[in-house]
XYZ file of C-alpha atoms in Angstrom:
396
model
C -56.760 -33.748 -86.240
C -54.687 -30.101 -85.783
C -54.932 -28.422 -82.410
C -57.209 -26.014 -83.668
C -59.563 -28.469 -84.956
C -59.398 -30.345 -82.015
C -60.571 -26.762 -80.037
C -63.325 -25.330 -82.580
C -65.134 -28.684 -82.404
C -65.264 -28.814 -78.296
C -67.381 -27.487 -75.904
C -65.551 -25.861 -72.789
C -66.499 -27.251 -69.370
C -67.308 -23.895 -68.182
C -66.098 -20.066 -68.451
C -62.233 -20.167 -67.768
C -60.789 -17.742 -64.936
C -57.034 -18.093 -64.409
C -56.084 -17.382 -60.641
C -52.654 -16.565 -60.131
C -50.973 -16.387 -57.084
C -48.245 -13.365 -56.174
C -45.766 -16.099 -56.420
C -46.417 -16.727 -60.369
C -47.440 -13.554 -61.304
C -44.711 -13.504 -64.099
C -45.605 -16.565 -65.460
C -49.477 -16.213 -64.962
C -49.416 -12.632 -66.809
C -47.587 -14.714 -69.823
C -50.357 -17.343 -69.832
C -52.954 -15.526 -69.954
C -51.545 -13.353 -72.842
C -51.339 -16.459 -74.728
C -55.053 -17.238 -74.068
C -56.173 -14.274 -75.289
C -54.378 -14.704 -78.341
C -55.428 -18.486 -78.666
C -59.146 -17.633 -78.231
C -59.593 -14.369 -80.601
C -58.329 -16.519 -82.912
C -61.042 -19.912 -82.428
C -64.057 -20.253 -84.688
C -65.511 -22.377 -82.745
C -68.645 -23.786 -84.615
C -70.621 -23.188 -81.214
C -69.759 -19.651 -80.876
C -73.752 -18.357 -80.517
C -74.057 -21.128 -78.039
C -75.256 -19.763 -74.367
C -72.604 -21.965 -73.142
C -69.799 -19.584 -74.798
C -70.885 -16.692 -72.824
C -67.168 -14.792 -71.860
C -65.216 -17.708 -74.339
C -62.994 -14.990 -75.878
C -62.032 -12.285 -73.339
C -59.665 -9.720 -72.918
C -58.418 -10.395 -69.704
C -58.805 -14.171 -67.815
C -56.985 -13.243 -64.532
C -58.900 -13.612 -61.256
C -59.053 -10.478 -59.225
C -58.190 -11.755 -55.156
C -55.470 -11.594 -52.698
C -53.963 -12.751 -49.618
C -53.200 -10.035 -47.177
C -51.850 -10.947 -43.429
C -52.077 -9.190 -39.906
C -49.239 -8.554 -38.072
C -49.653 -11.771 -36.207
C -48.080 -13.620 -39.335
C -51.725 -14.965 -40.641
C -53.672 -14.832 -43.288
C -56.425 -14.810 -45.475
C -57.683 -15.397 -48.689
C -60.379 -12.273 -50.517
C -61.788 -12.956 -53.790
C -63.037 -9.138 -55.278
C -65.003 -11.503 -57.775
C -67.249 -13.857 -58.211
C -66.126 -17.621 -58.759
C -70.052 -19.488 -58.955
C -69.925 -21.452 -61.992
C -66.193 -20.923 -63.539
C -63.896 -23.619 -64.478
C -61.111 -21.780 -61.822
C -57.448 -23.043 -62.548
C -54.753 -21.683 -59.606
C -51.398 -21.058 -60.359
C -48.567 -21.535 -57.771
C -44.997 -21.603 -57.470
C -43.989 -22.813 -53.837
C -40.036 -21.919 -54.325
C -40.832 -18.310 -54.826
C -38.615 -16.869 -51.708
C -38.350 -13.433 -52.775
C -41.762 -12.408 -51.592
C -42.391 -11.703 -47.864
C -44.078 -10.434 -44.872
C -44.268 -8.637 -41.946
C -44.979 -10.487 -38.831
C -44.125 -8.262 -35.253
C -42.266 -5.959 -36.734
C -40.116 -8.118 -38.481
C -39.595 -8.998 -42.332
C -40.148 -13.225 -43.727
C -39.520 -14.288 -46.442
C -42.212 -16.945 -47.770
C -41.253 -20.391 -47.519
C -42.789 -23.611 -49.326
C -45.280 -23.971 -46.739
C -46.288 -20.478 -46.462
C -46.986 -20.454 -50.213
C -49.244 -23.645 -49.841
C -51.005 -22.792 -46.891
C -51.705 -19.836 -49.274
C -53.113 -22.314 -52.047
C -55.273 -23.779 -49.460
C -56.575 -20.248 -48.400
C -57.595 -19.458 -52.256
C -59.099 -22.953 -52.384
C -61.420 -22.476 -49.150
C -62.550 -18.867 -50.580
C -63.905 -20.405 -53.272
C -66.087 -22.044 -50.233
C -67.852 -24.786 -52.780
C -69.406 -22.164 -55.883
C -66.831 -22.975 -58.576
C -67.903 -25.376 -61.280
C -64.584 -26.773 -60.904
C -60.916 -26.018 -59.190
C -57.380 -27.271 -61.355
C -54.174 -26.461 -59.250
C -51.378 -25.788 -61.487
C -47.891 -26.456 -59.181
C -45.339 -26.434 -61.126
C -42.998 -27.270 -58.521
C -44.387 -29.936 -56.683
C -44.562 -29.148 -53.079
C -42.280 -31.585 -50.646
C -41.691 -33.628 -53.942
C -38.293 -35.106 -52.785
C -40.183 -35.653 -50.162
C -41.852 -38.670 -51.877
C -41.311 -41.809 -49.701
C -40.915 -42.624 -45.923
C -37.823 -43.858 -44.688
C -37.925 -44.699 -41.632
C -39.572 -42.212 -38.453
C -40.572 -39.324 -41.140
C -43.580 -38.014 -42.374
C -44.506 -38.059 -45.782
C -45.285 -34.526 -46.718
C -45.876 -34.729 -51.081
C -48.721 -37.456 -50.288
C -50.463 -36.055 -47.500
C -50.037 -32.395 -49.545
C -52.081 -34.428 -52.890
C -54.591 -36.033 -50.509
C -55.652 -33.413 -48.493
C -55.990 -30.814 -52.035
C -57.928 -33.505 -53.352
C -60.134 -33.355 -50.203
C -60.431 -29.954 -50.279
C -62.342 -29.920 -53.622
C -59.562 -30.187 -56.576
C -60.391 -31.965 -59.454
C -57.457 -31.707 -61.092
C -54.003 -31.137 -60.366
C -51.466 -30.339 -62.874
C -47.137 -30.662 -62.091
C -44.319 -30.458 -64.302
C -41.439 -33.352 -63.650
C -42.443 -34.345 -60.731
C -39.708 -36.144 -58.693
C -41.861 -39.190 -58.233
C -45.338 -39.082 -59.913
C -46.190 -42.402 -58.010
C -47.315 -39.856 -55.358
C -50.423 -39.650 -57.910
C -51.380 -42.695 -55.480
C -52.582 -40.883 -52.282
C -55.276 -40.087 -54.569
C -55.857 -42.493 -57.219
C -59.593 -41.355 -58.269
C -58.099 -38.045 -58.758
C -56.891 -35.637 -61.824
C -53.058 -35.975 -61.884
C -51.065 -34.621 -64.914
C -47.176 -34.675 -64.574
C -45.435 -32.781 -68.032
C -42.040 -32.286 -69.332
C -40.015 -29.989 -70.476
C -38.107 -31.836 -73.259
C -39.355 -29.926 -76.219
C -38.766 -26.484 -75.187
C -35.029 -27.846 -73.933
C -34.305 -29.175 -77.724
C -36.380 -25.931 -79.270
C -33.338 -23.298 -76.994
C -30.209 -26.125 -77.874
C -31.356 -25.472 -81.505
C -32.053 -21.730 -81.099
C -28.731 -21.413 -79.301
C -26.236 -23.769 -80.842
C -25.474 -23.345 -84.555
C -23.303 -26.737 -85.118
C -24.705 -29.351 -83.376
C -25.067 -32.470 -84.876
C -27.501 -35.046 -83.456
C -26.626 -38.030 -83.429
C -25.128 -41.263 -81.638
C -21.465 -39.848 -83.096
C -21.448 -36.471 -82.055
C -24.003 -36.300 -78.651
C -24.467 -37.867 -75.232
C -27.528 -37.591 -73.544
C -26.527 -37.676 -69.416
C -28.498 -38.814 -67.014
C -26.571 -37.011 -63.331
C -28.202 -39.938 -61.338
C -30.308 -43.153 -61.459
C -33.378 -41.299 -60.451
C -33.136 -39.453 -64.136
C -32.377 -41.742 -66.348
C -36.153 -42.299 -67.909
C -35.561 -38.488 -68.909
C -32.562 -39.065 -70.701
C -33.504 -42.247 -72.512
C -36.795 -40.756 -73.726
C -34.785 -37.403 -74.950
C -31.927 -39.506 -76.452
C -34.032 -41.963 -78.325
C -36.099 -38.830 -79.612
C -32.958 -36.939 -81.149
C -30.896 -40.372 -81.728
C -28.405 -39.753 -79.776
C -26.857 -42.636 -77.050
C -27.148 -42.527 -73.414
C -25.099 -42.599 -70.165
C -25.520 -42.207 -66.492
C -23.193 -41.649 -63.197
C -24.235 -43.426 -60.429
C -24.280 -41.227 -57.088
C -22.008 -43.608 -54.151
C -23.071 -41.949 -51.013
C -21.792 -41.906 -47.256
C -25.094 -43.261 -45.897
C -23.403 -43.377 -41.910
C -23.258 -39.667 -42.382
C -25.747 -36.985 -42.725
C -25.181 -33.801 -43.208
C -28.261 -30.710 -44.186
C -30.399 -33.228 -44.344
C -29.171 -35.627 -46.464
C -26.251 -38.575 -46.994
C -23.090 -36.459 -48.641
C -22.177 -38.143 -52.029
C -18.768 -39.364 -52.129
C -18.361 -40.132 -55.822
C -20.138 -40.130 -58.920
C -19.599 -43.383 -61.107
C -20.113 -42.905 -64.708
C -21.744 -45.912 -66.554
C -21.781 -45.701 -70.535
C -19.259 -45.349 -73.994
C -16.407 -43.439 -74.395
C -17.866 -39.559 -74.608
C -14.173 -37.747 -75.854
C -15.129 -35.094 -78.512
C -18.903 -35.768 -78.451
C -21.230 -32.723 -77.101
C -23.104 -34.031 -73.789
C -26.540 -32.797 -72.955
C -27.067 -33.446 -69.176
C -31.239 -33.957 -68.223
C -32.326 -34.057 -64.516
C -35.323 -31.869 -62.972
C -34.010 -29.892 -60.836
C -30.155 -27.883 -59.606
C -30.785 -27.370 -55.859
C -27.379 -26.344 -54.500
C -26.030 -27.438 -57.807
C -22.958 -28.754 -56.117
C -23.720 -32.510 -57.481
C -24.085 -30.812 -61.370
C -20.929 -29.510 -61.449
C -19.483 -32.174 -59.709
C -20.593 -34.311 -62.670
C -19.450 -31.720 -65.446
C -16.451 -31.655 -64.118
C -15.678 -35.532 -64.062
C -17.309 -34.923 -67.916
C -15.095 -32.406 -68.565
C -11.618 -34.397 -67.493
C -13.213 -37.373 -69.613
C -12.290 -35.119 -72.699
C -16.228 -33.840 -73.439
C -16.475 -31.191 -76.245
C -19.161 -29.286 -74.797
C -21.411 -29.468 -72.125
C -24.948 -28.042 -71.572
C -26.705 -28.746 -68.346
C -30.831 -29.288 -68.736
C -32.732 -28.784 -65.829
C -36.907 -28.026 -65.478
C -36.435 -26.298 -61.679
C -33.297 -24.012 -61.422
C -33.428 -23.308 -57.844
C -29.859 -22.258 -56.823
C -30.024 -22.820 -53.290
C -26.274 -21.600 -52.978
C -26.327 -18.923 -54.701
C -24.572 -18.463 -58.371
C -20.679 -18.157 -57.240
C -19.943 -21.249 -57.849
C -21.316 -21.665 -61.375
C -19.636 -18.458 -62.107
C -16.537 -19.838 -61.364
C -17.558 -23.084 -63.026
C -18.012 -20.990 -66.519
C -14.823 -19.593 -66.288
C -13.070 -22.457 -65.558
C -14.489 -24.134 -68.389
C -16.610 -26.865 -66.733
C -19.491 -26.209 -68.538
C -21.014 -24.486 -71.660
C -24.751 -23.749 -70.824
C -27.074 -24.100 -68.302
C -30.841 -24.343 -69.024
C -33.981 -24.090 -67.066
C -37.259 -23.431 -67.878
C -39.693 -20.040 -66.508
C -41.711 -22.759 -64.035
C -40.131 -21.358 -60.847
C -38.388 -18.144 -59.387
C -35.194 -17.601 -60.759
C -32.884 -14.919 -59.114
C -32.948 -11.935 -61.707
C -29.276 -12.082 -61.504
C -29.275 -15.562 -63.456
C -30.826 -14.194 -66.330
C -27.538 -11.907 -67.374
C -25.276 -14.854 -66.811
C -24.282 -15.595 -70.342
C -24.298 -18.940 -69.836
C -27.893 -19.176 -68.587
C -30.486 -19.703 -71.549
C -34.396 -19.855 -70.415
C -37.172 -22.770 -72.226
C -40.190 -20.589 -72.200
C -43.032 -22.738 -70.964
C -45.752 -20.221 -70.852
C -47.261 -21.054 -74.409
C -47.332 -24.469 -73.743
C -48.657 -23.976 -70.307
C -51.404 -22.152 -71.979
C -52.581 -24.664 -74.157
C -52.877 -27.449 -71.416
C -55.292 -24.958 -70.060
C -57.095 -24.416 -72.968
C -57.572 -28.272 -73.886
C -58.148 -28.854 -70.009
C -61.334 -26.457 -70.117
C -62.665 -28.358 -73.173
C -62.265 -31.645 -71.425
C -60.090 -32.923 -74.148
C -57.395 -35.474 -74.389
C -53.723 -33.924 -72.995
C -52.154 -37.154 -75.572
C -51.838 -34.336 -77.940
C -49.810 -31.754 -75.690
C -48.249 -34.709 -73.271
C -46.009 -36.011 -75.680
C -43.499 -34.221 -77.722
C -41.999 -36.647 -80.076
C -43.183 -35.318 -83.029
C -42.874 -31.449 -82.271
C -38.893 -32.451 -80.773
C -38.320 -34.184 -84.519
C -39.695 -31.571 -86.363
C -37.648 -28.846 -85.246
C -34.340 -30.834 -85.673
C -35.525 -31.531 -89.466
C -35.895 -27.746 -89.882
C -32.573 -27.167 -88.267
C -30.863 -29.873 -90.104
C -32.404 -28.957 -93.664
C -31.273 -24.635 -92.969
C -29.931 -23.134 -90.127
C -31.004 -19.863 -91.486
C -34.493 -20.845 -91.580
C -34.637 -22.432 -88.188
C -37.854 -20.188 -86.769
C -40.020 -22.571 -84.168
């Protein structure tokens, strides 16, 4: 059964409203355009039904917001009412370009500012919606996953205490560790990739590439992301390879034990195009590291994959990295705040998620089976058959 089959013979669990924070307004404003789309289009075979009241809308944004005194706090207003809507929130915690005054001086809004700003939204809601769905893309205090150690364990209690707070279900894109589904077990927890939309720029981008075990090397930068790179390269038939991080663990140093090498672990890569997955570039000091040692083992091209581009250094350094030749591409999808100055790099491409954030809400608010939107296999293989059989064609 099609999509669209799947939708005109469901009920929804109640009328949608889309709440988007300040910190995904971009992205929100994208979703919801797709919704509107998706549902003028639906003949749903229930249409008449009382229970469609406000199905197909214009407009499925929440009207709220989250002003703060001069103090520093906050609040939470909704300008509408939320009794009886199926009420999905949408939040990106690495959004650091917003801010606010607090005595006289200017902050700029940190992970926990934007989550104590969830919780706010959450509370105003005070118990009338029919149901809440967070949507984080960036799951907050992710690498944060496990205690080591005298150190608090921030992702879990963060799950648990949403949870607590009245969310049903709670919706992440490659999370770091989606063990930390655990705090909660009896709860909603959906973690989703990003491999099809990667594949669907490659294609849209590259006009020779070849996929295949000959020609392409899918890299894992680490042994934390390897499962991402066996899954993509058994999709597209390609082989597989992985460096292995050796780190200084007597030494740490912001935060964390300084890497002294990477180890790479897999076949000879000389001529073949490489196609590095991991889900995140932080400071992006350990991805370039690793295109480099790629690079000096003779690599034809290399284009670097990531869901979260957060660029905690800034973007000299892959500037420099471009020119020098160390890499080809970098990737990343539109799940988190990207500097505006990354998107005129011309070696920074963008995988659009908004559609196919849009349709895990739709199927969400009909209560029916994510299998279909969960797993790409047969979407990824499609759109390599079109691009194999005419390039000209090539239109996904």
């Amino acid at each position: 059964m099609s999509y669209l089959d799947e939708l005109e013979n469901a009920m929804p669990v109640a009328p949608l409203k889309l709440m988007v924070l300040d910190s995904a307004a971009g992205l929100g404003n994208r979703v919801n355009d797709y919704l509107v789309d998706y549902r003028s289009k639906v003949n749903n075979v229930y249409n008449n039904d009382p229970a469609f009241q406000g199905y197909a809308e214009k407009d499925y944004l929440f009207k709220f917001s989250t002003p703060r005194f001069n103090s520093g706090e906050g609040k939470a207003v909704l300008a509408e009412t939320v009794r009886g809507k199926d009420l999905f929130i949408l939040v990106d915690v690495c959004n650091h370009s917003l801010t606010y005054k607090m005595n006289g001086y200017i902050n700029h809004m940190s992970p926990d500012d934007h989550y104590q700003d969830l919780k706010r939204v959450i509370a105003a809601t005070n118990g009338k919606a029919h149901r809440i769905n967070v949507i984080m893309p960036f799951l907050y205090e992710g690498r944060q996953h496990r205690r080591a150690g005298r150190e608090s364990l921030d992702c879990a209690y963060a799950f648990e205490e949403l949870t607590q707070m009245g969310v049903t279900n709670f919706i992440t894109f490659d999370a770091h560790d989606p063990r930390i589904q655990n705090a909660a077990p009896l709860s909603g927890f959906d973690n989703f990739t990003a491999h099809y939309q990667f594949a669907r720029a490659l294609l849209r981008s590259e006009k020779d590439l070849v996929f295949d075990k000959d020609h392409i090397i899918v890299i894992s930068p680490d042994e934390g992301a390897l499962e991402r790179a066996i899954y993509f390269s058994s999709v597209i038939g390609a082989d597989t390879g992985m460096f292995y991080k050796r780190r200084d663990y007597s030494t740490i140093v912001n935060g964390k034990n300084p890497i002294v090498a990477h180890e790479f672990l897999g076949n000879d890569i000389e001529g073949k195009d490489i196609i590095i997955i991991d889900d995140m570039i932080s400071s992006g000091d350990s991805m370039l590291d690793t295109s480099r040692q790629l690079k000096a083992m003779k690599a034809k091209r290399v284009f670097i994959c990531t869901t979260f581009g957060l660029f905690t250094n800034g973007l000299s350094s892959f500037d420099k990295a471009y020119a020098d030749g160390i890499f080809d591409k970098v990737i990343t999808t539109n799940l988190s705040y990207r500097p505006p100055e990354l998107l005129t790099k011309p070696y920074y491409m963008e995988a659009d998620m908004s559609k196919f954030l849009a349709s895990i809400i739709d199927f969400l608010n009909h209560d029916l089976s994510m299998e279909m939107v969960s797993t790409p296999t047969e979407k990824i293989q499609r759109i390599i058959e079109l691009y194999n059989d005419d390039l000209e064609i090539f239109k996904v």
